[in-house]
Short mmCIF file of C-alpha atoms in Angstrom, two decimals:
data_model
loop_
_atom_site.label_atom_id
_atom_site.label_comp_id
_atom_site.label_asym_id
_atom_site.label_seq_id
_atom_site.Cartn_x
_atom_site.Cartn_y
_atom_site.Cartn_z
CA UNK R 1 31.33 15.37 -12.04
CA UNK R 2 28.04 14.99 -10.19
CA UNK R 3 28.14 11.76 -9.46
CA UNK R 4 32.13 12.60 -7.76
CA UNK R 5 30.71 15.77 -5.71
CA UNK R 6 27.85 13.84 -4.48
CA UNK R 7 30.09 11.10 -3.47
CA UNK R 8 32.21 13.78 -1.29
CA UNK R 9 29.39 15.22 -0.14
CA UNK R 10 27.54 12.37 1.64
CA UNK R 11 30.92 11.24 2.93
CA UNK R 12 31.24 14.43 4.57
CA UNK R 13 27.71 14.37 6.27
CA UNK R 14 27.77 10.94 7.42
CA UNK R 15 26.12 11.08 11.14
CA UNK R 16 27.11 8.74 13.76
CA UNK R 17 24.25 6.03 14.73
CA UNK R 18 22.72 6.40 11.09
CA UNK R 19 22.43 3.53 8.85
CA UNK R 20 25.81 3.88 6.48
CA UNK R 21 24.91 1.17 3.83
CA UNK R 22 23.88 1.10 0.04
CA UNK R 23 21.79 -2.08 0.02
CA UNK R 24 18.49 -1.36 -0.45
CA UNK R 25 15.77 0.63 1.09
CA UNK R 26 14.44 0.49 4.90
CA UNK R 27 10.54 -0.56 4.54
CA UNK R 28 9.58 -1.38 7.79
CA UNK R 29 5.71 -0.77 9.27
CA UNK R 30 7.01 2.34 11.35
CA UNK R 31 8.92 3.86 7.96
CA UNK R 32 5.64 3.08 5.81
CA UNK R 33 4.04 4.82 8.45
CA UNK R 34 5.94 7.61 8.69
CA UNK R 35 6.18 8.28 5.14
CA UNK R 36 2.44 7.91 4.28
CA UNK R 37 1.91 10.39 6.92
CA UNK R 38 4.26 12.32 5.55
CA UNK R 39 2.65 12.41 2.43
CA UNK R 40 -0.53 13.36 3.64
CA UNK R 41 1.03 16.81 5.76
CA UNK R 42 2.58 17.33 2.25
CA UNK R 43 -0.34 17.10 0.10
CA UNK R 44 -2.98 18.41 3.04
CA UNK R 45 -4.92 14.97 2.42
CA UNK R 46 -6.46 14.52 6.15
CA UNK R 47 -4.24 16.67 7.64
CA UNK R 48 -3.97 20.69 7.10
CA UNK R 49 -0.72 20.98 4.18
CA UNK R 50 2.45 21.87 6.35
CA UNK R 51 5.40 20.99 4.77
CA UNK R 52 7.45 21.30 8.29
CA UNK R 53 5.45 18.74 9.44
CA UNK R 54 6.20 16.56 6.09
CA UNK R 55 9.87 17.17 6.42
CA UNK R 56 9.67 15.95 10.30
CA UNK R 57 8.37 12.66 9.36
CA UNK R 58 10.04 12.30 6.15
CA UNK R 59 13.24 12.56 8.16
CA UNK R 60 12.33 10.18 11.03
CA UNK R 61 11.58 8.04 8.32
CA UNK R 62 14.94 8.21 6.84
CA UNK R 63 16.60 7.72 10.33
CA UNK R 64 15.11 4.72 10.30
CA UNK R 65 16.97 3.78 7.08
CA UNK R 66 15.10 5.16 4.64
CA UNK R 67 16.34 6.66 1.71
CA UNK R 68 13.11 7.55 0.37
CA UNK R 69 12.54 9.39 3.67
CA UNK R 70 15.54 11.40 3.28
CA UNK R 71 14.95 11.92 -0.37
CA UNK R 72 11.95 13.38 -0.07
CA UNK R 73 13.37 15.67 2.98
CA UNK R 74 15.97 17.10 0.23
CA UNK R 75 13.01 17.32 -2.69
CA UNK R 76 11.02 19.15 -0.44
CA UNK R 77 14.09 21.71 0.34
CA UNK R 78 15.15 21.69 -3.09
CA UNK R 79 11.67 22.93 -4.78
CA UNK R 80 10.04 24.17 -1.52
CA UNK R 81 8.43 28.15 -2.06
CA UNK R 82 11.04 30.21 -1.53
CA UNK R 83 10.77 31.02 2.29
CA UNK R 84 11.58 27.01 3.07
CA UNK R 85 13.70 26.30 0.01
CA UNK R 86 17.37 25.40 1.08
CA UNK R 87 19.47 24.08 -1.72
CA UNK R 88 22.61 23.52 0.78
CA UNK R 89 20.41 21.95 3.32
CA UNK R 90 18.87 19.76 0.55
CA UNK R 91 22.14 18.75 -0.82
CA UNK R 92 22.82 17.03 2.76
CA UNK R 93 19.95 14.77 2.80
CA UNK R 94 20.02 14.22 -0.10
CA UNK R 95 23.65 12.75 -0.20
CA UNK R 96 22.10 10.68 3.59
CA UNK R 97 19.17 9.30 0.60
CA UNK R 98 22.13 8.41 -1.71
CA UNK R 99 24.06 6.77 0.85
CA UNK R 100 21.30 4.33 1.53
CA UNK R 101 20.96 3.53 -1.77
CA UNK R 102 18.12 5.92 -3.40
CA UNK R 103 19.10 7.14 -6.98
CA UNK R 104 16.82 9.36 -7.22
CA UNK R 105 18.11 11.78 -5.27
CA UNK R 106 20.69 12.64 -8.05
CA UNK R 107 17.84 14.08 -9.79
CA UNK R 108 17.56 16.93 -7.10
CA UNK R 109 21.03 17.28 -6.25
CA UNK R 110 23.25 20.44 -6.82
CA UNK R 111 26.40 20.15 -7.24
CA UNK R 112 27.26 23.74 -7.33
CA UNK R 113 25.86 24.24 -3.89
CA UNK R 114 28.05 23.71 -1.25
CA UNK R 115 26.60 21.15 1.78
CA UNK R 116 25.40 21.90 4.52
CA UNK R 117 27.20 19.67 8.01
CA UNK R 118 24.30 18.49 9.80
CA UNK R 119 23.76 17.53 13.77
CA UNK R 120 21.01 16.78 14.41
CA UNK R 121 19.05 15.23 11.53
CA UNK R 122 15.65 16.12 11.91
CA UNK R 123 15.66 18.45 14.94
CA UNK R 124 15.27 21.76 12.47
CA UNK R 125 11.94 20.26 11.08
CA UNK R 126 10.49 19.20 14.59
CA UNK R 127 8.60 22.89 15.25
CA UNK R 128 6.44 21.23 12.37
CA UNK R 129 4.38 18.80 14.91
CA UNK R 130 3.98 21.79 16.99
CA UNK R 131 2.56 24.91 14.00
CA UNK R 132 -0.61 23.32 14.36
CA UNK R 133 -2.71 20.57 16.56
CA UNK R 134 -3.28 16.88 14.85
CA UNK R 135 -6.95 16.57 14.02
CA UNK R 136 -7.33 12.57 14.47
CA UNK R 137 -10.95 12.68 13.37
CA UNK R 138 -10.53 14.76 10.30
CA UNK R 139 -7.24 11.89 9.62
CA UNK R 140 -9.33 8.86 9.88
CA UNK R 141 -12.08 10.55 8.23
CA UNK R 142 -10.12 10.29 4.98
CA UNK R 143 -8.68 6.49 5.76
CA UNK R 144 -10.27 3.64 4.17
CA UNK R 145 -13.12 1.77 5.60
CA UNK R 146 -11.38 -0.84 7.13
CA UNK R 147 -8.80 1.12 8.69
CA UNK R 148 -11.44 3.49 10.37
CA UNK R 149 -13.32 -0.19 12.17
CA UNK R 150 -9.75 -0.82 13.35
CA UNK R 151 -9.91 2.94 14.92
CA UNK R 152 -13.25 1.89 16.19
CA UNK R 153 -11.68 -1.37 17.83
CA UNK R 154 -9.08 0.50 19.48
CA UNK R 155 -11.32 2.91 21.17
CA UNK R 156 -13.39 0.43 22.64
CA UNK R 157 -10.34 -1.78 23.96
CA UNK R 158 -8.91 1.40 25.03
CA UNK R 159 -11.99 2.18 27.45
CA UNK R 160 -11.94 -1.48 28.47
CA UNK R 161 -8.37 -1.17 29.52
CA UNK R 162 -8.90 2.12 31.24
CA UNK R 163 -5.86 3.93 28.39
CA UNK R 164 -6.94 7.30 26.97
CA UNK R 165 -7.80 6.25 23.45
CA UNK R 166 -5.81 8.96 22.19
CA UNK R 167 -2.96 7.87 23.39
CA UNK R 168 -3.95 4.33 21.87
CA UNK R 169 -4.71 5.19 18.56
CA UNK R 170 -1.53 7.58 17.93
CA UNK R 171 0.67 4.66 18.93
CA UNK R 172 -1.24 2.84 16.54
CA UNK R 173 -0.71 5.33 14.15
CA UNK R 174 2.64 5.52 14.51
CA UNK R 175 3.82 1.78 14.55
CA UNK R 176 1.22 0.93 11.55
CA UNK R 177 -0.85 3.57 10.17
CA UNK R 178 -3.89 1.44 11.13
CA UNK R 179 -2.96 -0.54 8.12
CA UNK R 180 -3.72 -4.06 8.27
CA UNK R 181 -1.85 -5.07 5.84
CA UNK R 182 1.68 -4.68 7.37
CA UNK R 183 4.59 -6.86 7.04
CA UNK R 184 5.75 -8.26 10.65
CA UNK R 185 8.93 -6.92 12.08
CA UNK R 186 11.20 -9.08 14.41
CA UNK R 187 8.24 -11.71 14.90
CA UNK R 188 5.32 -9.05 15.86
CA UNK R 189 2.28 -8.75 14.12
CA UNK R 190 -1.03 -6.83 13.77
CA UNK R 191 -1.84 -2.73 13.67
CA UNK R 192 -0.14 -2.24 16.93
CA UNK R 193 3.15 -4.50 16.55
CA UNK R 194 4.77 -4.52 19.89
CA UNK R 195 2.71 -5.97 21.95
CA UNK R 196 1.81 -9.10 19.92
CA UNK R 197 5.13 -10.22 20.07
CA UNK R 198 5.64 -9.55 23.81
CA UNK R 199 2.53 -11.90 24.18
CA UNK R 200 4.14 -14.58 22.19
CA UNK R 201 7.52 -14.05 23.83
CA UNK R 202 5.97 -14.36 27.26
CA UNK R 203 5.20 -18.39 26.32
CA UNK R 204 1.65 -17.35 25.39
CA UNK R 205 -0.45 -18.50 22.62
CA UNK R 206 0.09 -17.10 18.49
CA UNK R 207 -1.84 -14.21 17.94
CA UNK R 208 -3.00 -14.02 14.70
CA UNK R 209 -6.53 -12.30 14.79
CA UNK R 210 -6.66 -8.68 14.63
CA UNK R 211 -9.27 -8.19 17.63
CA UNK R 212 -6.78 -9.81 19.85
CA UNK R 213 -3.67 -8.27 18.45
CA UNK R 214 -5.82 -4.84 19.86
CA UNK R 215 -6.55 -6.37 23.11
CA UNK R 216 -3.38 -7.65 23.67
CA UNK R 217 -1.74 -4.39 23.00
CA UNK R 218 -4.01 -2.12 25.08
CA UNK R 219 -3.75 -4.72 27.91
CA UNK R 220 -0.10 -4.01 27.70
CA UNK R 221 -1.01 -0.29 27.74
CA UNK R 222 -2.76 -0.50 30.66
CA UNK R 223 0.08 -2.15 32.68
CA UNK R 224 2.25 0.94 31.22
CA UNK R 225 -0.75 3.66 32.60
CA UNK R 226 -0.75 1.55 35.99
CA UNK R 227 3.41 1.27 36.25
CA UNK R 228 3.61 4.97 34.78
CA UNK R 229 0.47 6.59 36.54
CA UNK R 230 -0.73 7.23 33.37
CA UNK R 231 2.72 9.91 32.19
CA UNK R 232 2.24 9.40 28.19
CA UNK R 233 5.63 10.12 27.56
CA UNK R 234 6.91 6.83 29.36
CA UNK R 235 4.40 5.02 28.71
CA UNK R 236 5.26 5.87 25.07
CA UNK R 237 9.03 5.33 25.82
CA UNK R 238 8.20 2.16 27.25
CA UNK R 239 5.80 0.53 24.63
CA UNK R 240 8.57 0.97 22.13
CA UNK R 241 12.19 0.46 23.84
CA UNK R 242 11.08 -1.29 27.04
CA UNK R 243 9.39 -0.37 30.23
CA UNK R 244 13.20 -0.88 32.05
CA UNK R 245 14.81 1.32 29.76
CA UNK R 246 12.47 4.44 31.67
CA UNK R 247 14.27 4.62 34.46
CA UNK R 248 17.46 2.64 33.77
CA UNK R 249 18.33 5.20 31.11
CA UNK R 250 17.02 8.46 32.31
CA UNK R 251 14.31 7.99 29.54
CA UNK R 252 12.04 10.42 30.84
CA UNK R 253 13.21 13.10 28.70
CA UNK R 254 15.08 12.29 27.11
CA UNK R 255 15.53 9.00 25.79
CA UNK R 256 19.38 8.74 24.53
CA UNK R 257 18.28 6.65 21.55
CA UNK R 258 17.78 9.08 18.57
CA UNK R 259 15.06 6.61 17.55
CA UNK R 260 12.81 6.04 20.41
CA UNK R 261 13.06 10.07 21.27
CA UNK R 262 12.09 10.16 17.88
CA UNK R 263 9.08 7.62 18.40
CA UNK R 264 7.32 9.49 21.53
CA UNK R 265 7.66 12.35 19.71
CA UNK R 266 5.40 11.32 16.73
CA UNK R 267 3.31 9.72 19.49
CA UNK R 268 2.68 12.92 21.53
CA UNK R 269 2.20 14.27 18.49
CA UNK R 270 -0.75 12.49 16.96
CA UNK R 271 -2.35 12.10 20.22
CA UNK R 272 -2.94 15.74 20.86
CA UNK R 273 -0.25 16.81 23.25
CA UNK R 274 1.15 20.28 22.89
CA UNK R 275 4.63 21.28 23.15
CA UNK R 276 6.22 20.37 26.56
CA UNK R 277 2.98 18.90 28.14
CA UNK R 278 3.33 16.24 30.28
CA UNK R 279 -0.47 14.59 29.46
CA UNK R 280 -1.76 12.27 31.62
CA UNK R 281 0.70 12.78 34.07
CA UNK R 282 -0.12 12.13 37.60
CA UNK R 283 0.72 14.51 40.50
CA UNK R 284 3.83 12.61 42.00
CA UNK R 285 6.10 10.11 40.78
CA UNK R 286 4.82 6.57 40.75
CA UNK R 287 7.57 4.23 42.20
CA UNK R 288 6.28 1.37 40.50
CA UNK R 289 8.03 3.18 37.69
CA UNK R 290 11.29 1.97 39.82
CA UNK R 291 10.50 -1.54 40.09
CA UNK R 292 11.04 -4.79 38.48
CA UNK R 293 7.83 -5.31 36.01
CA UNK R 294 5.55 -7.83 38.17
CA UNK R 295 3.51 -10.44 35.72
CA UNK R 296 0.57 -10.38 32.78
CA UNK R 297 2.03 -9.08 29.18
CA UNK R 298 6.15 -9.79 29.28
CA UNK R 299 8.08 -6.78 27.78
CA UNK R 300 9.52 -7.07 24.92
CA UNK R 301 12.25 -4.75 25.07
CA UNK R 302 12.59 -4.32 28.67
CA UNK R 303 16.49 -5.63 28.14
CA UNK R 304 17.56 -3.50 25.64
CA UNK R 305 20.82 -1.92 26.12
CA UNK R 306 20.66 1.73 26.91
CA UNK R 307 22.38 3.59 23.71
CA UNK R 308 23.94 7.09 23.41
#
């Protein structure tokens, strides 16, 4: 009977552009990322307990293709304290976890609880990255040694390269957690992933060291701060979907990909900015911002088909 009603359900709240498969879970750096960040807003390890803020990134995670992510969106709903517990709202994602394959969520689900139809998927929890500022220093306080030199290496690139290391370190944050460790994705490599494969795209040597991984990327960030006049939210829009996509798509906001508005988000986020800032931003419009991209670090996804 459970098993049927769940089967139903998730039918029902199937959203269009999310992953609709059953073969195994969605692990890339960004969702490892997003869920160990997650984890710490849940737990208040580095970061002050807010389980908006959990559910935000839990749920980015799983619109990435992560079951766990939406699993632990539902878990959190289902056994929340009373003022955030929603058992029809948890049924929903958790049907989204079962669809991409996570069993666990049968554990939480309730089948006596009708559904609740979702739009968008995480847009309820987003008022958690804005309850309370991101304290980067108290977060990399509690990271492990070597992430926290890697922190250190970004701020000093960052200052070479003229980019606010704020802005630096949250992307870093956001494609890799500072974790060194990461498995590439679609030929990139190192803490900040994009940029290490636009070098090697470009006809450029292998990057393989971590210290030029860093200087690559922040290179490539200071093209963006040039191009942009130094607007965070394309330069953020840029690093991850291309810098053509800013004005070819009306990126700048929003982005019409669910993922990349989903991306600056978390990167505002972490770097400081507060709810409809513009940081960085310069005075007028820079028309570079309107014009081909001219030499150094190619861009990766500066071809990408806008998407709606």
């Amino acid at each position: 009977m459970r098993r049927s009603a769940l089967l139903v359900l998730f039918l029902a709240t199937g959203l269009h552009g999310l992953p609709a498969r059953a073969d195994g879970d969605v692990q890339t750096p960004r969702v490892q990322a997003a869920l160990a960040q997650a984890q710490a807003a849940e737990v208040g390890r580095g970061i002050g307990k807010n389980l908006m803020l959990a559910m935000a990134l839990y749920c980015d995670a799983g619109t990435m293709g992560s079951g766990e992510g939406f699993f632990h969106v539902g878990r959190v709903l289902a056994s929340a304290p009373r003022a955030l517990r929603n058992p029809g709202l948890a049924n929903s994602y958790l049907a989204l976890a079962t669809r991409l394959g996570n069993t666990q969520a049968l554990q939480y689900y309730d089948p006596r609880v009708d559904n609740v139809l979702l739009g968008d998927p995480c847009g309820a929890f987003a008022a958690g990255l804005h309850t309370q500022s991101f304290d980067i220093e108290a977060y990399l306080s509690r990271q492990p040694r070597a992430r926290q030199k890697i922190a250190a290496s970004i701020r000093s690139a960052a200052r070479q390269y003229k980019v606010d290391e704020r802005l630096a370190l949250a992307i870093a944050l956001v494609e890799s957690n500072l974790d060194p460790a990461v498995v590439p994705e679609g030929g990139a490599q190192g803490v900040m992933q994009l940029a290490t494969a636009a070098r090697q795209n470009s006809g450029g040597p292998r990057i393989v060291d971590g210290e030029q991984d860093i200087r690559a990327a922040l290179a490539y960030l200071g093209q963006l701060h040039e191009r942009f006049a130094g607007d965070w939210r394309s330069m953020a829009t840029a690093y991850d979907a291309g810098a053509g996509s800013v004005g070819r798509c009306g990126a700048v906001p929003p982005h019409p990909c669910l993922e990349t508005r989903q991306y600056v988000r978390r990167v505002l986020y972490f770097a400081g900015a507060s709810p409809g800032e513009q940081p960085g931003v310069a005075r007028q419009a820079p028309a570079a911002a309107r014009s081909p991209h001219r030499g150094g670090v190619a861009d990766k996804r500066a071809d990408l088909p806008c998407c709606g």
